[in-house]
């Protein structure tokens, strides 16, 4: 494993702030630095995490880093990689927490020199909240982190990044970026699109009569629009395939309801109920339902 | 208002059990009777609510009732009405807690004699749980109850039913059954169909990587399949129209994502976010988010 003396977190939102806090708690011997281009975010971060070394200059924040973690919207990564490529120290490890992984791998390969080792990360934590003020040092405890690699990924760097997330409390799984983007389109991006599309059908006056079911079903659609736009924008083919699948399933309900086929309606509902039951049971067993 | 000396609750599930408990707490001078055809439910109800007079004979349970409340699946109502029609006392009020209202009104008109007064009710409470063991005497506190009426509805009975729900803690709204079924298809039935259809697209192995977002979005799909099949079965035209609207909105996302139009993706997401924000604000103001 590579020894980490300094970690630099780029972007101090909910995720970047939580990574900073969690690293300072779990790795007290490591210097943790953070960069944000927003003065108000830097002020808030300083208050929240007095031990964090905060930079207003991107290049300056990474010159002594052993591990750099990008926690900004995905579509900023390519420009960030380009900007820091020349100043990163030799054999520095770079990772990111973007919710898609194919393009970040491609951008890293294209823009970072061969002396820099890129590994992809996706900690599956967070919420519909945004901003450093919601950061928590236990955000990653008992949560899942997918670490992505290709056949070009440096093995020591891969293990260093995986160990970093384990230290923060994550259960780490390895995948190829391609597999990651396909699975996440299905279990994360589609639910988000479905929730947003569902709300977009609603008349605002009717929502006065909506109950807790609507509230829960629609919760994720309160997430930041720019972050999610970047996610869908960088996973277009998989998202489109998932939307098509959802439309197919909706048409099964439509057909059953239109033809008043109660047996078939109940069968479709029972299928969903059983699958969700299996999901809940799996997560409960692994105690993964906390964040 | 009609004086209530005895209330009979038909069906002792989560809703029927909660109505019984809430009525005993809020109306201590009123005799509360309950009917269930299941011996195990009657045993559990007896333990949970020792003050409840429990019947295993449907007709016997209603002969002295001033208000009868049906809390069984919607598709049982017509047969229930027929069975009790002859034994209900003169000017007895009959209501139900079904999640659709057009057909219950129609069935009541067709099967109950003119000396019996039917009013529709839909308390918007409950959860994905089922069974009398989840019954709570505060289930209706600060929740919404829609009371439905046509131009044939008896005014005194309407007010009596509305006052009953208010006494249990509900905020009561009046609607026509037609308006009710249209609005509820949109804010309740569609979210349920969307959640179930979304789960039905999933590969069970991929769900290992699903997070809290998926869990919340899919929660309502764990509701009892038979109850929900009855709901969709008795509101087919509105449900089909809502599915069509959802497919239209999904296709907007599909088009924007396929053509990599990030501005349009963000616009669709922001639209959903704003609408949900307005919904949450409205509910918070009215302190309606508790159950």
mmCIF file with all atom_site columns, N, CA, C and O in Angstrom, chain B residues 8-20 35 68-74 76-77 80 95-98 123 165 227:
data_model
loop_
_atom_site.group_PDB
_atom_site.id
_atom_site.type_symbol
_atom_site.label_atom_id
_atom_site.label_alt_id
_atom_site.label_comp_id
_atom_site.label_asym_id
_atom_site.label_entity_id
_atom_site.label_seq_id
_atom_site.pdbx_PDB_ins_code
_atom_site.Cartn_x
_atom_site.Cartn_y
_atom_site.Cartn_z
_atom_site.occupancy
_atom_site.B_iso_or_equiv
_atom_site.pdbx_formal_charge
_atom_site.auth_seq_id
_atom_site.auth_comp_id
_atom_site.auth_asym_id
_atom_site.auth_atom_id
_atom_site.pdbx_PDB_model_num
ATOM 1   N N  . UNK B 1 8   ? -70.282 0.200  14.126 1.00 0.00 ? 8   UNK B N  1
ATOM 2   C CA . UNK B 1 8   ? -69.764 -1.134 13.802 1.00 0.00 ? 8   UNK B CA 1
ATOM 3   C C  . UNK B 1 8   ? -68.720 -1.032 12.693 1.00 0.00 ? 8   UNK B C  1
ATOM 4   O O  . UNK B 1 8   ? -68.970 -0.432 11.640 1.00 0.00 ? 8   UNK B O  1
ATOM 5   N N  . UNK B 1 9   ? -67.552 -1.582 12.971 1.00 0.00 ? 9   UNK B N  1
ATOM 6   C CA . UNK B 1 9   ? -66.462 -1.579 11.991 1.00 0.00 ? 9   UNK B CA 1
ATOM 7   C C  . UNK B 1 9   ? -66.380 -2.975 11.363 1.00 0.00 ? 9   UNK B C  1
ATOM 8   O O  . UNK B 1 9   ? -66.206 -3.969 12.063 1.00 0.00 ? 9   UNK B O  1
ATOM 9   N N  . UNK B 1 10  ? -66.522 -3.028 10.037 1.00 0.00 ? 10  UNK B N  1
ATOM 10  C CA . UNK B 1 10  ? -66.484 -4.315 9.312  1.00 0.00 ? 10  UNK B CA 1
ATOM 11  C C  . UNK B 1 10  ? -65.076 -4.501 8.760  1.00 0.00 ? 10  UNK B C  1
ATOM 12  O O  . UNK B 1 10  ? -64.628 -3.734 7.911  1.00 0.00 ? 10  UNK B O  1
ATOM 13  N N  . UNK B 1 11  ? -64.378 -5.512 9.243  1.00 0.00 ? 11  UNK B N  1
ATOM 14  C CA . UNK B 1 11  ? -63.005 -5.726 8.789  1.00 0.00 ? 11  UNK B CA 1
ATOM 15  C C  . UNK B 1 11  ? -62.038 -5.125 9.784  1.00 0.00 ? 11  UNK B C  1
ATOM 16  O O  . UNK B 1 11  ? -62.045 -3.921 10.042 1.00 0.00 ? 11  UNK B O  1
ATOM 17  N N  . UNK B 1 12  ? -61.184 -5.976 10.403 1.00 0.00 ? 12  UNK B N  1
ATOM 18  C CA . UNK B 1 12  ? -60.307 -5.480 11.470 1.00 0.00 ? 12  UNK B CA 1
ATOM 19  C C  . UNK B 1 12  ? -58.844 -5.620 11.058 1.00 0.00 ? 12  UNK B C  1
ATOM 20  O O  . UNK B 1 12  ? -58.058 -6.298 11.703 1.00 0.00 ? 12  UNK B O  1
ATOM 21  N N  . UNK B 1 13  ? -58.474 -4.961 9.959  1.00 0.00 ? 13  UNK B N  1
ATOM 22  C CA . UNK B 1 13  ? -57.067 -4.884 9.552  1.00 0.00 ? 13  UNK B CA 1
ATOM 23  C C  . UNK B 1 13  ? -56.420 -3.675 10.170 1.00 0.00 ? 13  UNK B C  1
ATOM 24  O O  . UNK B 1 13  ? -56.871 -3.170 11.211 1.00 0.00 ? 13  UNK B O  1
ATOM 25  N N  . UNK B 1 14  ? -55.353 -3.180 9.546  1.00 0.00 ? 14  UNK B N  1
ATOM 26  C CA . UNK B 1 14  ? -54.676 -1.981 10.036 1.00 0.00 ? 14  UNK B CA 1
ATOM 27  C C  . UNK B 1 14  ? -55.655 -0.820 10.181 1.00 0.00 ? 14  UNK B C  1
ATOM 28  O O  . UNK B 1 14  ? -55.702 -0.160 11.229 1.00 0.00 ? 14  UNK B O  1
ATOM 29  N N  . UNK B 1 15  ? -56.487 -0.592 9.136  1.00 0.00 ? 15  UNK B N  1
ATOM 30  C CA . UNK B 1 15  ? -57.405 0.545  9.171  1.00 0.00 ? 15  UNK B CA 1
ATOM 31  C C  . UNK B 1 15  ? -58.586 0.295  10.104 1.00 0.00 ? 15  UNK B C  1
ATOM 32  O O  . UNK B 1 15  ? -58.865 1.123  10.976 1.00 0.00 ? 15  UNK B O  1
ATOM 33  N N  . UNK B 1 16  ? -59.255 -0.853 9.931  1.00 0.00 ? 16  UNK B N  1
ATOM 34  C CA . UNK B 1 16  ? -60.406 -1.156 10.776 1.00 0.00 ? 16  UNK B CA 1
ATOM 35  C C  . UNK B 1 16  ? -60.026 -1.207 12.253 1.00 0.00 ? 16  UNK B C  1
ATOM 36  O O  . UNK B 1 16  ? -60.743 -0.691 13.113 1.00 0.00 ? 16  UNK B O  1
ATOM 37  N N  . UNK B 1 17  ? -58.885 -1.812 12.542 1.00 0.00 ? 17  UNK B N  1
ATOM 38  C CA . UNK B 1 17  ? -58.410 -1.877 13.927 1.00 0.00 ? 17  UNK B CA 1
ATOM 39  C C  . UNK B 1 17  ? -58.119 -0.486 14.479 1.00 0.00 ? 17  UNK B C  1
ATOM 40  O O  . UNK B 1 17  ? -58.470 -0.172 15.621 1.00 0.00 ? 17  UNK B O  1
ATOM 41  N N  . UNK B 1 18  ? -57.497 0.353  13.653 1.00 0.00 ? 18  UNK B N  1
ATOM 42  C CA . UNK B 1 18  ? -57.167 1.706  14.105 1.00 0.00 ? 18  UNK B CA 1
ATOM 43  C C  . UNK B 1 18  ? -58.421 2.547  14.314 1.00 0.00 ? 18  UNK B C  1
ATOM 44  O O  . UNK B 1 18  ? -58.502 3.337  15.260 1.00 0.00 ? 18  UNK B O  1
ATOM 45  N N  . UNK B 1 19  ? -59.418 2.381  13.426 1.00 0.00 ? 19  UNK B N  1
ATOM 46  C CA . UNK B 1 19  ? -60.685 3.106  13.597 1.00 0.00 ? 19  UNK B CA 1
ATOM 47  C C  . UNK B 1 19  ? -61.334 2.690  14.914 1.00 0.00 ? 19  UNK B C  1
ATOM 48  O O  . UNK B 1 19  ? -61.790 3.531  15.688 1.00 0.00 ? 19  UNK B O  1
ATOM 49  N N  . UNK B 1 20  ? -61.331 1.384  15.186 1.00 0.00 ? 20  UNK B N  1
ATOM 50  C CA . UNK B 1 20  ? -61.935 0.889  16.429 1.00 0.00 ? 20  UNK B CA 1
ATOM 51  C C  . UNK B 1 20  ? -61.241 1.497  17.647 1.00 0.00 ? 20  UNK B C  1
ATOM 52  O O  . UNK B 1 20  ? -61.891 2.019  18.559 1.00 0.00 ? 20  UNK B O  1
ATOM 53  N N  . UNK B 1 35  ? -66.346 -6.534 13.295 1.00 0.00 ? 35  UNK B N  1
ATOM 54  C CA . UNK B 1 35  ? -66.578 -7.843 12.690 1.00 0.00 ? 35  UNK B CA 1
ATOM 55  C C  . UNK B 1 35  ? -65.355 -8.267 11.886 1.00 0.00 ? 35  UNK B C  1
ATOM 56  O O  . UNK B 1 35  ? -64.770 -7.460 11.160 1.00 0.00 ? 35  UNK B O  1
ATOM 57  N N  . UNK B 1 68  ? -72.202 2.266  10.276 1.00 0.00 ? 68  UNK B N  1
ATOM 58  C CA . UNK B 1 68  ? -71.441 1.072  9.876  1.00 0.00 ? 68  UNK B CA 1
ATOM 59  C C  . UNK B 1 68  ? -70.292 1.531  8.982  1.00 0.00 ? 68  UNK B C  1
ATOM 60  O O  . UNK B 1 68  ? -70.504 2.315  8.052  1.00 0.00 ? 68  UNK B O  1
ATOM 61  N N  . UNK B 1 69  ? -69.072 1.075  9.295  1.00 0.00 ? 69  UNK B N  1
ATOM 62  C CA . UNK B 1 69  ? -67.895 1.477  8.507  1.00 0.00 ? 69  UNK B CA 1
ATOM 63  C C  . UNK B 1 69  ? -67.253 0.245  7.892  1.00 0.00 ? 69  UNK B C  1
ATOM 64  O O  . UNK B 1 69  ? -66.753 -0.623 8.606  1.00 0.00 ? 69  UNK B O  1
ATOM 65  N N  . UNK B 1 70  ? -67.253 0.158  6.568  1.00 0.00 ? 70  UNK B N  1
ATOM 66  C CA . UNK B 1 70  ? -66.603 -0.969 5.889  1.00 0.00 ? 70  UNK B CA 1
ATOM 67  C C  . UNK B 1 70  ? -65.108 -0.706 5.733  1.00 0.00 ? 70  UNK B C  1
ATOM 68  O O  . UNK B 1 70  ? -64.714 0.311  5.149  1.00 0.00 ? 70  UNK B O  1
ATOM 69  N N  . UNK B 1 71  ? -64.295 -1.610 6.267  1.00 0.00 ? 71  UNK B N  1
ATOM 70  C CA . UNK B 1 71  ? -62.839 -1.470 6.154  1.00 0.00 ? 71  UNK B CA 1
ATOM 71  C C  . UNK B 1 71  ? -62.249 -2.766 5.618  1.00 0.00 ? 71  UNK B C  1
ATOM 72  O O  . UNK B 1 71  ? -61.256 -3.282 6.107  1.00 0.00 ? 71  UNK B O  1
ATOM 73  N N  . UNK B 1 72  ? -62.878 -3.282 4.580  1.00 0.00 ? 72  UNK B N  1
ATOM 74  C CA . UNK B 1 72  ? -62.428 -4.502 3.894  1.00 0.00 ? 72  UNK B CA 1
ATOM 75  C C  . UNK B 1 72  ? -61.973 -4.102 2.487  1.00 0.00 ? 72  UNK B C  1
ATOM 76  O O  . UNK B 1 72  ? -62.193 -2.965 2.073  1.00 0.00 ? 72  UNK B O  1
ATOM 77  N N  . UNK B 1 73  ? -61.344 -5.012 1.715  1.00 0.00 ? 73  UNK B N  1
ATOM 78  C CA . UNK B 1 73  ? -60.956 -4.633 0.354  1.00 0.00 ? 73  UNK B CA 1
ATOM 79  C C  . UNK B 1 73  ? -62.173 -4.177 -0.455 1.00 0.00 ? 73  UNK B C  1
ATOM 80  O O  . UNK B 1 73  ? -63.279 -4.711 -0.283 1.00 0.00 ? 73  UNK B O  1
ATOM 81  N N  . UNK B 1 74  ? -61.973 -3.183 -1.336 1.00 0.00 ? 74  UNK B N  1
ATOM 82  C CA . UNK B 1 74  ? -63.074 -2.536 -2.061 1.00 0.00 ? 74  UNK B CA 1
ATOM 83  C C  . UNK B 1 74  ? -63.997 -3.538 -2.758 1.00 0.00 ? 74  UNK B C  1
ATOM 84  O O  . UNK B 1 74  ? -65.216 -3.381 -2.727 1.00 0.00 ? 74  UNK B O  1
ATOM 85  N N  . UNK B 1 76  ? -65.073 -6.258 -2.024 1.00 0.00 ? 76  UNK B N  1
ATOM 86  C CA . UNK B 1 76  ? -66.024 -7.010 -1.186 1.00 0.00 ? 76  UNK B CA 1
ATOM 87  C C  . UNK B 1 76  ? -67.262 -6.168 -0.859 1.00 0.00 ? 76  UNK B C  1
ATOM 88  O O  . UNK B 1 76  ? -68.257 -6.703 -0.351 1.00 0.00 ? 76  UNK B O  1
ATOM 89  N N  . UNK B 1 77  ? -67.203 -4.847 -1.129 1.00 0.00 ? 77  UNK B N  1
ATOM 90  C CA . UNK B 1 77  ? -68.264 -3.935 -0.650 1.00 0.00 ? 77  UNK B CA 1
ATOM 91  C C  . UNK B 1 77  ? -69.652 -4.317 -1.173 1.00 0.00 ? 77  UNK B C  1
ATOM 92  O O  . UNK B 1 77  ? -70.621 -4.329 -0.419 1.00 0.00 ? 77  UNK B O  1
ATOM 93  N N  . UNK B 1 80  ? -71.100 -7.162 0.568  1.00 0.00 ? 80  UNK B N  1
ATOM 94  C CA . UNK B 1 80  ? -71.362 -6.790 1.968  1.00 0.00 ? 80  UNK B CA 1
ATOM 95  C C  . UNK B 1 80  ? -72.661 -5.981 2.060  1.00 0.00 ? 80  UNK B C  1
ATOM 96  O O  . UNK B 1 80  ? -73.511 -6.235 2.909  1.00 0.00 ? 80  UNK B O  1
ATOM 97  N N  . UNK B 1 95  ? -70.807 3.866  5.745  1.00 0.00 ? 95  UNK B N  1
ATOM 98  C CA . UNK B 1 95  ? -69.684 4.458  5.030  1.00 0.00 ? 95  UNK B CA 1
ATOM 99  C C  . UNK B 1 95  ? -68.617 3.372  4.846  1.00 0.00 ? 95  UNK B C  1
ATOM 100 O O  . UNK B 1 95  ? -68.790 2.236  5.274  1.00 0.00 ? 95  UNK B O  1
ATOM 101 N N  . UNK B 1 96  ? -67.526 3.729  4.170  1.00 0.00 ? 96  UNK B N  1
ATOM 102 C CA . UNK B 1 96  ? -66.451 2.757  3.929  1.00 0.00 ? 96  UNK B CA 1
ATOM 103 C C  . UNK B 1 96  ? -65.153 3.541  3.862  1.00 0.00 ? 96  UNK B C  1
ATOM 104 O O  . UNK B 1 96  ? -65.176 4.769  3.781  1.00 0.00 ? 96  UNK B O  1
ATOM 105 N N  . UNK B 1 97  ? -64.027 2.836  3.899  1.00 0.00 ? 97  UNK B N  1
ATOM 106 C CA . UNK B 1 97  ? -62.748 3.550  3.841  1.00 0.00 ? 97  UNK B CA 1
ATOM 107 C C  . UNK B 1 97  ? -61.967 3.176  2.578  1.00 0.00 ? 97  UNK B C  1
ATOM 108 O O  . UNK B 1 97  ? -60.738 3.270  2.536  1.00 0.00 ? 97  UNK B O  1
ATOM 109 N N  . UNK B 1 98  ? -62.679 2.759  1.549  1.00 0.00 ? 98  UNK B N  1
ATOM 110 C CA . UNK B 1 98  ? -62.034 2.361  0.298  1.00 0.00 ? 98  UNK B CA 1
ATOM 111 C C  . UNK B 1 98  ? -61.299 3.511  -0.370 1.00 0.00 ? 98  UNK B C  1
ATOM 112 O O  . UNK B 1 98  ? -61.718 4.663  -0.276 1.00 0.00 ? 98  UNK B O  1
ATOM 113 N N  . UNK B 1 123 ? -60.019 8.010  4.514  1.00 0.00 ? 123 UNK B N  1
ATOM 114 C CA . UNK B 1 123 ? -58.963 8.570  5.376  1.00 0.00 ? 123 UNK B CA 1
ATOM 115 C C  . UNK B 1 123 ? -57.602 8.243  4.745  1.00 0.00 ? 123 UNK B C  1
ATOM 116 O O  . UNK B 1 123 ? -57.312 7.081  4.474  1.00 0.00 ? 123 UNK B O  1
ATOM 117 N N  . UNK B 1 165 ? -65.023 11.700 11.616 1.00 0.00 ? 165 UNK B N  1
ATOM 118 C CA . UNK B 1 165 ? -63.600 11.701 11.250 1.00 0.00 ? 165 UNK B CA 1
ATOM 119 C C  . UNK B 1 165 ? -62.854 12.855 11.934 1.00 0.00 ? 165 UNK B C  1
ATOM 120 O O  . UNK B 1 165 ? -61.707 12.687 12.356 1.00 0.00 ? 165 UNK B O  1
ATOM 121 N N  . UNK B 1 227 ? -55.151 -5.707 -1.906 1.00 0.00 ? 227 UNK B N  1
ATOM 122 C CA . UNK B 1 227 ? -55.817 -4.425 -1.632 1.00 0.00 ? 227 UNK B CA 1
ATOM 123 C C  . UNK B 1 227 ? -55.612 -3.468 -2.818 1.00 0.00 ? 227 UNK B C  1
ATOM 124 O O  . UNK B 1 227 ? -56.536 -2.817 -3.290 1.00 0.00 ? 227 UNK B O  1
#
